[in-house]
PDB file of C-alpha atoms in Angstrom:
ATOM      1  CA  MET A   1     -61.511 -19.848  16.405  1.00 87.00           C
ATOM      2  CA  GLU A   2     -63.430 -21.723  19.102  1.00 89.00           C
ATOM      3  CA  GLN A   3     -61.852 -19.668  21.877  1.00 93.00           C
ATOM      4  CA  LEU A   4     -62.564 -16.394  20.104  1.00 94.00           C
ATOM      5  CA  VAL A   5     -66.222 -17.341  19.679  1.00 95.00           C
ATOM      6  CA  LEU A   6     -66.403 -18.211  23.383  1.00 95.00           C
ATOM      7  CA  ASP A   7     -64.799 -14.842  24.155  1.00 96.00           C
ATOM      8  CA  LEU A   8     -67.759 -13.076  22.500  1.00 97.00           C
ATOM      9  CA  THR A   9     -69.998 -13.954  25.439  1.00 96.00           C
ATOM     10  CA  ASN A  10     -67.614 -12.373  27.945  1.00 96.00           C
ATOM     11  CA  PRO A  11     -68.001  -8.565  28.048  1.00 95.00           C
ATOM     12  CA  GLY A  12     -64.373  -8.226  29.079  1.00 96.00           C
ATOM     13  CA  THR A  13     -62.984 -10.101  26.068  1.00 97.00           C
ATOM     14  CA  ARG A  14     -65.729  -9.325  23.531  1.00 97.00           C
ATOM     15  CA  GLU A  15     -64.179  -6.297  21.834  1.00 97.00           C
ATOM     16  CA  ASN A  16     -60.935  -8.089  20.974  1.00 97.00           C
ATOM     17  CA  ALA A  17     -62.840 -11.211  19.863  1.00 97.00           C
ATOM     18  CA  LEU A  18     -65.019  -9.104  17.564  1.00 97.00           C
ATOM     19  CA  LEU A  19     -61.966  -7.530  15.987  1.00 96.00           C
ATOM     20  CA  GLU A  20     -60.038 -10.775  15.519  1.00 96.00           C
ATOM     21  CA  LEU A  21     -62.969 -12.795  14.197  1.00 96.00           C
ATOM     22  CA  SER A  22     -64.035 -10.068  11.768  1.00 95.00           C
ATOM     23  CA  LYS A  23     -60.491  -9.924  10.380  1.00 93.00           C
ATOM     24  CA  LYS A  24     -60.118 -13.707  10.119  1.00 91.00           C
ATOM     25  CA  ARG A  25     -63.641 -14.701   9.123  1.00 91.00           C
ATOM     26  CA  GLU A  26     -62.705 -15.572   5.526  1.00 88.00           C
ATOM     27  CA  ALA A  27     -60.270 -18.188   6.832  1.00 90.00           C
ATOM     28  CA  PHE A  28     -63.065 -20.130   8.583  1.00 92.00           C
ATOM     29  CA  PRO A  29     -65.716 -21.285   6.052  1.00 89.00           C
ATOM     30  CA  GLU A  30     -67.845 -22.844   8.823  1.00 93.00           C
ATOM     31  CA  LEU A  31     -67.715 -19.838  11.132  1.00 95.00           C
ATOM     32  CA  ALA A  32     -71.390 -19.013  10.498  1.00 96.00           C
ATOM     33  CA  PRO A  33     -72.866 -22.282  11.838  1.00 96.00           C
ATOM     34  CA  PHE A  34     -70.449 -22.112  14.753  1.00 95.00           C
ATOM     35  CA  LEU A  35     -71.616 -18.591  15.609  1.00 96.00           C
ATOM     36  CA  TRP A  36     -75.288 -19.474  15.251  1.00 97.00           C
ATOM     37  CA  HIS A  37     -75.258 -22.670  17.283  1.00 96.00           C
ATOM     38  CA  SER A  38     -72.867 -21.565  20.053  1.00 95.00           C
ATOM     39  CA  PHE A  39     -74.721 -20.731  23.261  1.00 94.00           C
ATOM     40  CA  GLY A  40     -75.246 -16.995  23.747  1.00 95.00           C
ATOM     41  CA  THR A  41     -73.161 -15.865  20.770  1.00 97.00           C
ATOM     42  CA  ILE A  42     -75.905 -14.298  18.623  1.00 97.00           C
ATOM     43  CA  VAL A  43     -77.348 -12.660  21.734  1.00 97.00           C
ATOM     44  CA  ALA A  44     -73.935 -11.102  22.398  1.00 97.00           C
ATOM     45  CA  LEU A  45     -73.786  -9.743  18.842  1.00 98.00           C
ATOM     46  CA  LEU A  46     -77.292  -8.301  19.181  1.00 98.00           C
ATOM     47  CA  GLN A  47     -76.313  -6.693  22.476  1.00 97.00           C
ATOM     48  CA  GLU A  48     -73.524  -4.898  20.629  1.00 97.00           C
ATOM     49  CA  ILE A  49     -76.031  -3.601  18.083  1.00 98.00           C
ATOM     50  CA  ILE A  50     -78.672  -2.523  20.589  1.00 98.00           C
ATOM     51  CA  SER A  51     -76.113  -0.796  22.803  1.00 97.00           C
ATOM     52  CA  ILE A  52     -75.522   1.984  20.257  1.00 97.00           C
ATOM     53  CA  TYR A  53     -79.180   2.767  19.541  1.00 98.00           C
ATOM     54  CA  PRO A  54     -79.072   5.692  22.009  1.00 97.00           C
ATOM     55  CA  LEU A  55     -76.195   7.199  19.983  1.00 97.00           C
ATOM     56  CA  LEU A  56     -78.277   7.411  16.785  1.00 97.00           C
ATOM     57  CA  ALA A  57     -80.549  10.300  17.812  1.00 94.00           C
ATOM     58  CA  PRO A  58     -79.318  12.838  18.483  1.00 94.00           C
ATOM     59  CA  PRO A  59     -76.327  11.671  16.408  1.00 95.00           C
ATOM     60  CA  SER A  60     -73.396  11.118  18.755  1.00 96.00           C
ATOM     61  CA  LEU A  61     -71.783   7.968  17.365  1.00 97.00           C
ATOM     62  CA  THR A  62     -67.990   7.916  17.737  1.00 97.00           C
ATOM     63  CA  ALA A  63     -65.553   6.242  15.352  1.00 97.00           C
ATOM     64  CA  HIS A  64     -64.609   3.702  18.041  1.00 97.00           C
ATOM     65  CA  ALA A  65     -68.237   2.724  18.735  1.00 97.00           C
ATOM     66  CA  SER A  66     -68.959   2.528  15.011  1.00 97.00           C
ATOM     67  CA  ASN A  67     -65.956   0.274  14.348  1.00 97.00           C
ATOM     68  CA  ARG A  68     -66.890  -2.025  17.191  1.00 97.00           C
ATOM     69  CA  VAL A  69     -70.492  -2.533  16.125  1.00 98.00           C
ATOM     70  CA  CYS A  70     -69.410  -2.904  12.480  1.00 98.00           C
ATOM     71  CA  ASN A  71     -67.209  -5.816  13.537  1.00 98.00           C
ATOM     72  CA  ALA A  72     -70.317  -7.415  15.031  1.00 98.00           C
ATOM     73  CA  LEU A  73     -72.219  -6.729  11.788  1.00 98.00           C
ATOM     74  CA  ALA A  74     -69.432  -8.362   9.786  1.00 97.00           C
ATOM     75  CA  LEU A  75     -69.981 -11.564  11.752  1.00 97.00           C
ATOM     76  CA  LEU A  76     -73.727 -11.365  11.152  1.00 98.00           C
ATOM     77  CA  GLN A  77     -72.962 -10.996   7.446  1.00 97.00           C
ATOM     78  CA  CYS A  78     -71.219 -14.384   7.628  1.00 96.00           C
ATOM     79  CA  VAL A  79     -74.393 -15.871   9.081  1.00 97.00           C
ATOM     80  CA  ALA A  80     -76.542 -14.194   6.408  1.00 97.00           C
ATOM     81  CA  SER A  81     -74.286 -15.531   3.647  1.00 95.00           C
ATOM     82  CA  HIS A  82     -74.059 -19.170   4.729  1.00 96.00           C
ATOM     83  CA  HIS A  83     -76.546 -21.620   3.206  1.00 95.00           C
ATOM     84  CA  ASP A  84     -77.004 -23.483   6.507  1.00 96.00           C
ATOM     85  CA  THR A  85     -77.836 -20.389   8.559  1.00 97.00           C
ATOM     86  CA  ARG A  86     -79.507 -17.950   6.120  1.00 96.00           C
ATOM     87  CA  SER A  87     -83.019 -19.277   6.645  1.00 95.00           C
ATOM     88  CA  LEU A  88     -82.574 -19.411  10.429  1.00 97.00           C
ATOM     89  CA  PHE A  89     -81.278 -15.828  10.318  1.00 97.00           C
ATOM     90  CA  LEU A  90     -84.482 -14.727   8.576  1.00 97.00           C
ATOM     91  CA  GLN A  91     -86.800 -16.767  10.791  1.00 96.00           C
ATOM     92  CA  ALA A  92     -85.316 -15.023  13.828  1.00 97.00           C
ATOM     93  CA  HIS A  93     -85.915 -11.619  12.152  1.00 97.00           C
ATOM     94  CA  VAL A  94     -82.333 -10.590  12.883  1.00 98.00           C
ATOM     95  CA  PRO A  95     -82.192  -8.058   9.974  1.00 97.00           C
ATOM     96  CA  LEU A  96     -84.775  -5.919  11.775  1.00 97.00           C
ATOM     97  CA  PHE A  97     -82.109  -5.002  14.332  1.00 98.00           C
ATOM     98  CA  LEU A  98     -80.151  -3.313  11.514  1.00 98.00           C
ATOM     99  CA  TYR A  99     -82.970  -1.165  10.172  1.00 97.00           C
ATOM    100  CA  PRO A 100     -82.462   1.713  12.655  1.00 97.00           C
ATOM    101  CA  PHE A 101     -78.966   2.132  11.185  1.00 97.00           C
ATOM    102  CA  LEU A 102     -80.415   2.459   7.675  1.00 96.00           C
ATOM    103  CA  ASN A 103     -82.885   5.054   8.918  1.00 94.00           C
ATOM    104  CA  THR A 104     -80.189   7.532   9.988  1.00 94.00           C
ATOM    105  CA  THR A 105     -79.420  10.716   8.073  1.00 92.00           C
ATOM    106  CA  SER A 106     -76.064  11.846   9.458  1.00 95.00           C
ATOM    107  CA  LYS A 107     -73.360  11.895   6.771  1.00 94.00           C
ATOM    108  CA  THR A 108     -70.420  11.705   9.166  1.00 96.00           C
ATOM    109  CA  ARG A 109     -67.959   8.878   8.627  1.00 96.00           C
ATOM    110  CA  PRO A 110     -69.012   6.766  11.668  1.00 97.00           C
ATOM    111  CA  PHE A 111     -72.641   6.797  10.501  1.00 97.00           C
ATOM    112  CA  GLU A 112     -71.737   6.177   6.881  1.00 97.00           C
ATOM    113  CA  TYR A 113     -69.563   3.210   7.829  1.00 97.00           C
ATOM    114  CA  LEU A 114     -72.418   1.853   9.948  1.00 98.00           C
ATOM    115  CA  ARG A 115     -74.914   2.253   7.074  1.00 97.00           C
ATOM    116  CA  LEU A 116     -72.579   0.615   4.572  1.00 97.00           C
ATOM    117  CA  THR A 117     -71.827  -2.379   6.801  1.00 98.00           C
ATOM    118  CA  SER A 118     -75.537  -2.859   7.546  1.00 98.00           C
ATOM    119  CA  LEU A 119     -76.294  -2.778   3.830  1.00 98.00           C
ATOM    120  CA  GLY A 120     -73.595  -5.407   3.387  1.00 97.00           C
ATOM    121  CA  VAL A 121     -75.588  -7.802   5.569  1.00 98.00           C
ATOM    122  CA  ILE A 122     -78.756  -7.242   3.501  1.00 98.00           C
ATOM    123  CA  GLY A 123     -76.710  -7.494   0.302  1.00 97.00           C
ATOM    124  CA  ALA A 124     -75.388 -10.868   1.438  1.00 97.00           C
ATOM    125  CA  LEU A 125     -78.974 -12.090   1.810  1.00 97.00           C
ATOM    126  CA  VAL A 126     -80.053 -11.058  -1.697  1.00 97.00           C
ATOM    127  CA  LYS A 127     -76.954 -12.307  -3.524  1.00 95.00           C
ATOM    128  CA  VAL A 128     -78.521 -15.752  -3.632  1.00 92.00           C
ATOM    129  CA  ASP A 129     -81.757 -15.789  -5.631  1.00 90.00           C
ATOM    130  CA  ASP A 130     -84.219 -16.866  -2.957  1.00 93.00           C
ATOM    131  CA  THR A 131     -87.884 -15.847  -2.896  1.00 94.00           C
ATOM    132  CA  GLU A 132     -87.995 -16.458   0.879  1.00 94.00           C
ATOM    133  CA  VAL A 133     -85.445 -13.657   1.300  1.00 96.00           C
ATOM    134  CA  ILE A 134     -87.377 -11.326  -1.020  1.00 97.00           C
ATOM    135  CA  ASN A 135     -90.673 -11.991   0.757  1.00 96.00           C
ATOM    136  CA  PHE A 136     -89.072 -11.272   4.123  1.00 97.00           C
ATOM    137  CA  LEU A 137     -87.448  -8.028   2.977  1.00 97.00           C
ATOM    138  CA  LEU A 138     -90.622  -6.748   1.319  1.00 96.00           C
ATOM    139  CA  SER A 139     -92.704  -7.578   4.395  1.00 96.00           C
ATOM    140  CA  THR A 140     -90.320  -5.534   6.539  1.00 94.00           C
ATOM    141  CA  GLU A 141     -90.343  -2.435   4.296  1.00 89.00           C
ATOM    142  CA  ILE A 142     -86.723  -2.574   3.136  1.00 95.00           C
ATOM    143  CA  ILE A 143     -87.463  -0.591  -0.048  1.00 96.00           C
ATOM    144  CA  PRO A 144     -88.014   2.803   1.672  1.00 96.00           C
ATOM    145  CA  LEU A 145     -84.818   2.299   3.686  1.00 97.00           C
ATOM    146  CA  CYS A 146     -82.817   1.533   0.539  1.00 97.00           C
ATOM    147  CA  LEU A 147     -84.348   4.537  -1.247  1.00 97.00           C
ATOM    148  CA  ARG A 148     -83.292   6.784   1.638  1.00 96.00           C
ATOM    149  CA  THR A 149     -79.686   5.611   1.277  1.00 96.00           C
ATOM    150  CA  MET A 150     -79.849   5.939  -2.518  1.00 96.00           C
ATOM    151  CA  GLU A 151     -80.812   9.584  -1.999  1.00 94.00           C
ATOM    152  CA  MET A 152     -78.339  10.664   0.671  1.00 93.00           C
ATOM    153  CA  GLY A 153     -75.634   8.026   1.175  1.00 92.00           C
ATOM    154  CA  SER A 154     -72.063   7.983  -0.081  1.00 93.00           C
ATOM    155  CA  GLU A 155     -71.351   6.631  -3.562  1.00 93.00           C
ATOM    156  CA  LEU A 156     -70.519   3.205  -2.138  1.00 95.00           C
ATOM    157  CA  SER A 157     -73.625   3.065   0.060  1.00 96.00           C
ATOM    158  CA  LYS A 158     -75.774   4.169  -2.883  1.00 96.00           C
ATOM    159  CA  THR A 159     -74.246   1.410  -4.984  1.00 96.00           C
ATOM    160  CA  VAL A 160     -74.984  -1.326  -2.436  1.00 97.00           C
ATOM    161  CA  ALA A 161     -78.518  -0.036  -1.783  1.00 98.00           C
ATOM    162  CA  THR A 162     -79.237   0.090  -5.528  1.00 98.00           C
ATOM    163  CA  PHE A 163     -77.859  -3.447  -5.900  1.00 98.00           C
ATOM    164  CA  ILE A 164     -80.314  -4.617  -3.227  1.00 98.00           C
ATOM    165  CA  VAL A 165     -83.239  -2.972  -5.044  1.00 98.00           C
ATOM    166  CA  GLN A 166     -82.022  -4.514  -8.311  1.00 98.00           C
ATOM    167  CA  LYS A 167     -81.944  -8.004  -6.793  1.00 97.00           C
ATOM    168  CA  ILE A 168     -85.436  -7.516  -5.350  1.00 97.00           C
ATOM    169  CA  LEU A 169     -86.692  -6.444  -8.778  1.00 98.00           C
ATOM    170  CA  GLN A 170     -85.133  -9.477 -10.447  1.00 97.00           C
ATOM    171  CA  ASP A 171     -87.451 -11.718  -8.450  1.00 97.00           C
ATOM    172  CA  SER A 172     -90.961 -11.737  -9.912  1.00 96.00           C
ATOM    173  CA  VAL A 173     -92.411 -11.210  -6.420  1.00 97.00           C
ATOM    174  CA  GLY A 174     -90.318  -8.071  -6.012  1.00 97.00           C
ATOM    175  CA  LEU A 175     -91.170  -6.712  -9.461  1.00 97.00           C
ATOM    176  CA  ASN A 176     -94.881  -7.272  -8.916  1.00 97.00           C
ATOM    177  CA  TYR A 177     -94.707  -5.655  -5.476  1.00 97.00           C
ATOM    178  CA  ILE A 178     -93.018  -2.472  -6.691  1.00 97.00           C
ATOM    179  CA  CYS A 179     -95.273  -2.185  -9.747  1.00 97.00           C
ATOM    180  CA  ALA A 180     -98.483  -3.004  -7.849  1.00 97.00           C
ATOM    181  CA  THR A 181     -99.200   0.661  -7.070  1.00 96.00           C
ATOM    182  CA  ALA A 182     -98.282   3.914  -8.765  1.00 96.00           C
ATOM    183  CA  GLU A 183     -96.962   5.227  -5.442  1.00 97.00           C
ATOM    184  CA  ARG A 184     -94.378   2.449  -5.123  1.00 96.00           C
ATOM    185  CA  PHE A 185     -93.315   2.611  -8.744  1.00 97.00           C
ATOM    186  CA  PHE A 186     -92.873   6.384  -8.788  1.00 97.00           C
ATOM    187  CA  ALA A 187     -91.027   6.335  -5.451  1.00 97.00           C
ATOM    188  CA  VAL A 188     -88.429   3.991  -6.970  1.00 98.00           C
ATOM    189  CA  SER A 189     -88.266   5.634 -10.397  1.00 97.00           C
ATOM    190  CA  ALA A 190     -87.952   9.139  -8.895  1.00 96.00           C
ATOM    191  CA  VAL A 191     -84.897   8.136  -6.850  1.00 97.00           C
ATOM    192  CA  LEU A 192     -83.323   6.353  -9.844  1.00 97.00           C
ATOM    193  CA  CYS A 193     -83.923   9.470 -11.964  1.00 95.00           C
ATOM    194  CA  THR A 194     -82.329  11.716  -9.327  1.00 94.00           C
ATOM    195  CA  MET A 195     -79.261   9.481  -9.142  1.00 94.00           C
ATOM    196  CA  VAL A 196     -78.823   9.580 -12.921  1.00 92.00           C
ATOM    197  CA  GLY A 197     -78.994  13.369 -12.878  1.00 88.00           C
ATOM    198  CA  THR A 198     -76.625  13.662  -9.913  1.00 87.00           C
ATOM    199  CA  SER A 199     -74.076  11.370 -11.535  1.00 78.00           C
ATOM    200  CA  PHE A 200     -73.624  13.902 -14.332  1.00 71.00           C
ATOM    201  CA  GLN A 201     -73.032  16.750 -11.931  1.00 73.00           C
ATOM    202  CA  GLU A 202     -70.141  14.738 -10.520  1.00 73.00           C
ATOM    203  CA  GLN A 203     -67.833  12.063 -11.926  1.00 74.00           C
ATOM    204  CA  PRO A 204     -70.164   9.225 -12.973  1.00 69.00           C
ATOM    205  CA  SER A 205     -69.749   5.980 -11.040  1.00 86.00           C
ATOM    206  CA  LEU A 206     -69.903   3.259 -13.674  1.00 90.00           C
ATOM    207  CA  ARG A 207     -70.714   0.572 -11.137  1.00 92.00           C
ATOM    208  CA  LEU A 208     -73.635   2.596  -9.786  1.00 94.00           C
ATOM    209  CA  LEU A 209     -74.891   3.428 -13.287  1.00 93.00           C
ATOM    210  CA  LYS A 210     -74.792  -0.260 -14.153  1.00 94.00           C
ATOM    211  CA  HIS A 211     -77.113  -1.131 -11.253  1.00 96.00           C
ATOM    212  CA  ILE A 212     -79.426   1.800 -12.107  1.00 96.00           C
ATOM    213  CA  ILE A 213     -79.764   0.646 -15.722  1.00 96.00           C
ATOM    214  CA  ARG A 214     -80.488  -2.915 -14.638  1.00 97.00           C
ATOM    215  CA  CYS A 215     -83.224  -1.629 -12.305  1.00 98.00           C
ATOM    216  CA  TYR A 216     -84.795   0.341 -15.150  1.00 97.00           C
ATOM    217  CA  LEU A 217     -84.490  -2.597 -17.557  1.00 97.00           C
ATOM    218  CA  ARG A 218     -86.207  -4.933 -15.131  1.00 98.00           C
ATOM    219  CA  LEU A 219     -88.988  -2.393 -14.494  1.00 98.00           C
ATOM    220  CA  SER A 220     -89.568  -2.277 -18.255  1.00 97.00           C
ATOM    221  CA  ASP A 221     -90.552  -5.971 -18.120  1.00 97.00           C
ATOM    222  CA  ASN A 222     -93.804  -4.907 -16.434  1.00 97.00           C
ATOM    223  CA  GLY A 223     -96.422  -3.571 -18.842  1.00 96.00           C
ATOM    224  CA  ARG A 224     -97.735  -0.738 -16.647  1.00 95.00           C
ATOM    225  CA  ALA A 225     -94.233   0.296 -15.618  1.00 96.00           C
ATOM    226  CA  ARG A 226     -93.105   0.252 -19.244  1.00 96.00           C
ATOM    227  CA  GLU A 227     -95.850   2.697 -20.185  1.00 95.00           C
ATOM    228  CA  ALA A 228     -94.911   4.990 -17.292  1.00 96.00           C
ATOM    229  CA  LEU A 229     -91.199   4.849 -18.158  1.00 96.00           C
ATOM    230  CA  ARG A 230     -91.957   6.300 -21.593  1.00 93.00           C
ATOM    231  CA  GLN A 231     -92.808   9.515 -19.761  1.00 91.00           C
ATOM    232  CA  CYS A 232     -90.417   9.514 -16.805  1.00 92.00           C
ATOM    233  CA  LEU A 233     -87.190   7.907 -18.044  1.00 94.00           C
ATOM    234  CA  PRO A 234     -84.295  10.377 -17.517  1.00 92.00           C
ATOM    235  CA  ALA A 235     -83.341  12.225 -20.709  1.00 89.00           C
ATOM    236  CA  HIS A 236     -79.663  11.532 -19.938  1.00 86.00           C
ATOM    237  CA  LEU A 237     -80.185   7.865 -20.820  1.00 89.00           C
ATOM    238  CA  THR A 238     -80.980   8.721 -24.439  1.00 85.00           C
ATOM    239  CA  GLN A 239     -78.076  11.118 -24.954  1.00 82.00           C
ATOM    240  CA  GLN A 240     -74.884  10.207 -26.735  1.00 76.00           C
ATOM    241  CA  ASP A 241     -72.708  11.502 -23.879  1.00 75.00           C
ATOM    242  CA  PHE A 242     -74.220   8.881 -21.618  1.00 77.00           C
ATOM    243  CA  HIS A 243     -73.390   6.092 -24.059  1.00 74.00           C
ATOM    244  CA  LEU A 244     -69.828   7.395 -24.317  1.00 78.00           C
ATOM    245  CA  CYS A 245     -69.284   7.114 -20.563  1.00 79.00           C
ATOM    246  CA  LEU A 246     -70.184   3.416 -20.899  1.00 83.00           C
ATOM    247  CA  LYS A 247     -67.937   2.881 -23.915  1.00 82.00           C
ATOM    248  CA  ASP A 248     -65.831   0.166 -22.226  1.00 84.00           C
ATOM    249  CA  ASP A 249     -68.790  -1.785 -20.792  1.00 87.00           C
ATOM    250  CA  ILE A 250     -70.423  -3.550 -23.720  1.00 90.00           C
ATOM    251  CA  GLN A 251     -72.863  -5.522 -21.542  1.00 92.00           C
ATOM    252  CA  THR A 252     -74.252  -2.420 -19.839  1.00 91.00           C
ATOM    253  CA  ARG A 253     -74.529  -0.614 -23.184  1.00 91.00           C
ATOM    254  CA  GLN A 254     -76.544  -3.534 -24.472  1.00 92.00           C
ATOM    255  CA  TRP A 255     -78.833  -3.414 -21.422  1.00 94.00           C
ATOM    256  CA  LEU A 256     -79.339   0.320 -21.962  1.00 93.00           C
ATOM    257  CA  ALA A 257     -80.121  -0.145 -25.655  1.00 91.00           C
ATOM    258  CA  GLN A 258     -82.594  -2.918 -24.766  1.00 94.00           C
ATOM    259  CA  LEU A 259     -84.227  -0.643 -22.179  1.00 95.00           C
ATOM    260  CA  LEU A 260     -84.701   2.147 -24.714  1.00 94.00           C
ATOM    261  CA  THR A 261     -86.090  -0.338 -27.218  1.00 94.00           C
ATOM    262  CA  ASN A 262     -88.521  -1.704 -24.638  1.00 95.00           C
ATOM    263  CA  VAL A 263     -89.940   1.741 -23.870  1.00 94.00           C
ATOM    264  CA  GLY A 264     -89.999   2.854 -27.514  1.00 91.00           C
ATOM    265  CA  LEU A 265     -87.156   5.384 -27.372  1.00 83.00           C
ATOM    266  CA  THR A 266     -84.208   5.719 -29.732  1.00 69.00           C
ATOM    267  CA  SER A 267     -80.735   4.536 -28.806  1.00 63.00           C
ATOM    268  CA  HIS A 268     -77.838   6.745 -29.898  1.00 57.00           C
ATOM    269  CA  ASP A 269     -75.376   3.903 -29.488  1.00 58.00           C
ATOM    270  CA  PRO A 270     -74.113   2.868 -32.961  1.00 58.00           C
ATOM    271  CA  MET A 271     -73.116  -0.558 -31.605  1.00 59.00           C
ATOM    272  CA  PHE A 272     -76.695  -1.424 -30.706  1.00 58.00           C
ATOM    273  CA  PRO A 273     -79.177   0.198 -33.093  1.00 58.00           C
ATOM    274  CA  PRO A 274     -82.795  -0.686 -32.237  1.00 54.00           C
ATOM    275  CA  GLU A 275     -83.361  -2.811 -35.309  1.00 52.00           C
ATOM    276  CA  ASN A 276     -80.524  -5.139 -34.306  1.00 52.00           C
ATOM    277  CA  MET A 277     -81.523  -5.552 -30.670  1.00 50.00           C
ATOM    278  CA  GLN A 278     -82.424  -8.977 -29.334  1.00 51.00           C
ATOM    279  CA  PRO A 279     -83.965  -9.562 -25.878  1.00 48.00           C
ATOM    280  CA  THR A 280     -81.189  -9.818 -23.321  1.00 48.00           C
ATOM    281  CA  PRO A 281     -81.518 -12.004 -20.207  1.00 48.00           C
ATOM    282  CA  LEU A 282     -81.199  -9.889 -17.084  1.00 48.00           C
ATOM    283  CA  HIS A 283     -79.634 -12.673 -15.024  1.00 44.00           C
ATOM    284  CA  THR A 284     -76.122 -12.467 -16.423  1.00 37.00           C
TER     285      THR A 284
END
């Protein structure tokens, strides 16, 4: 491992080192501190990221270039995930280098792979409930970037982006931020509503629907948002067909029934009639 990390700083050996380390990173639990504290290593990874900025607009990213930079992003995800390096990662504002990738609109596979891997780094940050992470992401305008992906990304990218928004909402700072203005609230709720509608034009993704419902449920914890949701909650959520597509996911059905109860709408799920509903903790 040590030699591969050293090879990252040599332009001639970097590509192979990126590939080998990204494939073997799970086998080295302490890879993140080693990457962070090794001289020149993070700079080398950032050089890989910056080098493809010119390929973003006009879109000319090749599969080879995308794979190479995604290997660098996979190593940064290790750093973002590790408890000893997460805070240092934020203090250095490293996530900002990924934001141009989330701001792209091309739906070709190289761009989609780049978006998904970048989202994976942000997702690694929010997996641990940490208000420092939420404050950083909100201060750097991550919400509009996630909403863009939720609108136009692949199913998998939409799922990861929605998960990030869900984790931001679960923190009281994030919930208060999104509900502080009507513009922010309706920007989020409009994209969630569109995704619900789109899911019924195609084969519904249960994992994506689960994250959407949890976002709505958390929004309903805010008084002003709860009032607004009475008017703008998608009609699909109250229909029996929707409950049937969740028939094997009892937890998500319970969250949906609790959401409808919170906003004063009727659940058509016989398992969870409104009169039998009890408040359900979101952090489960």
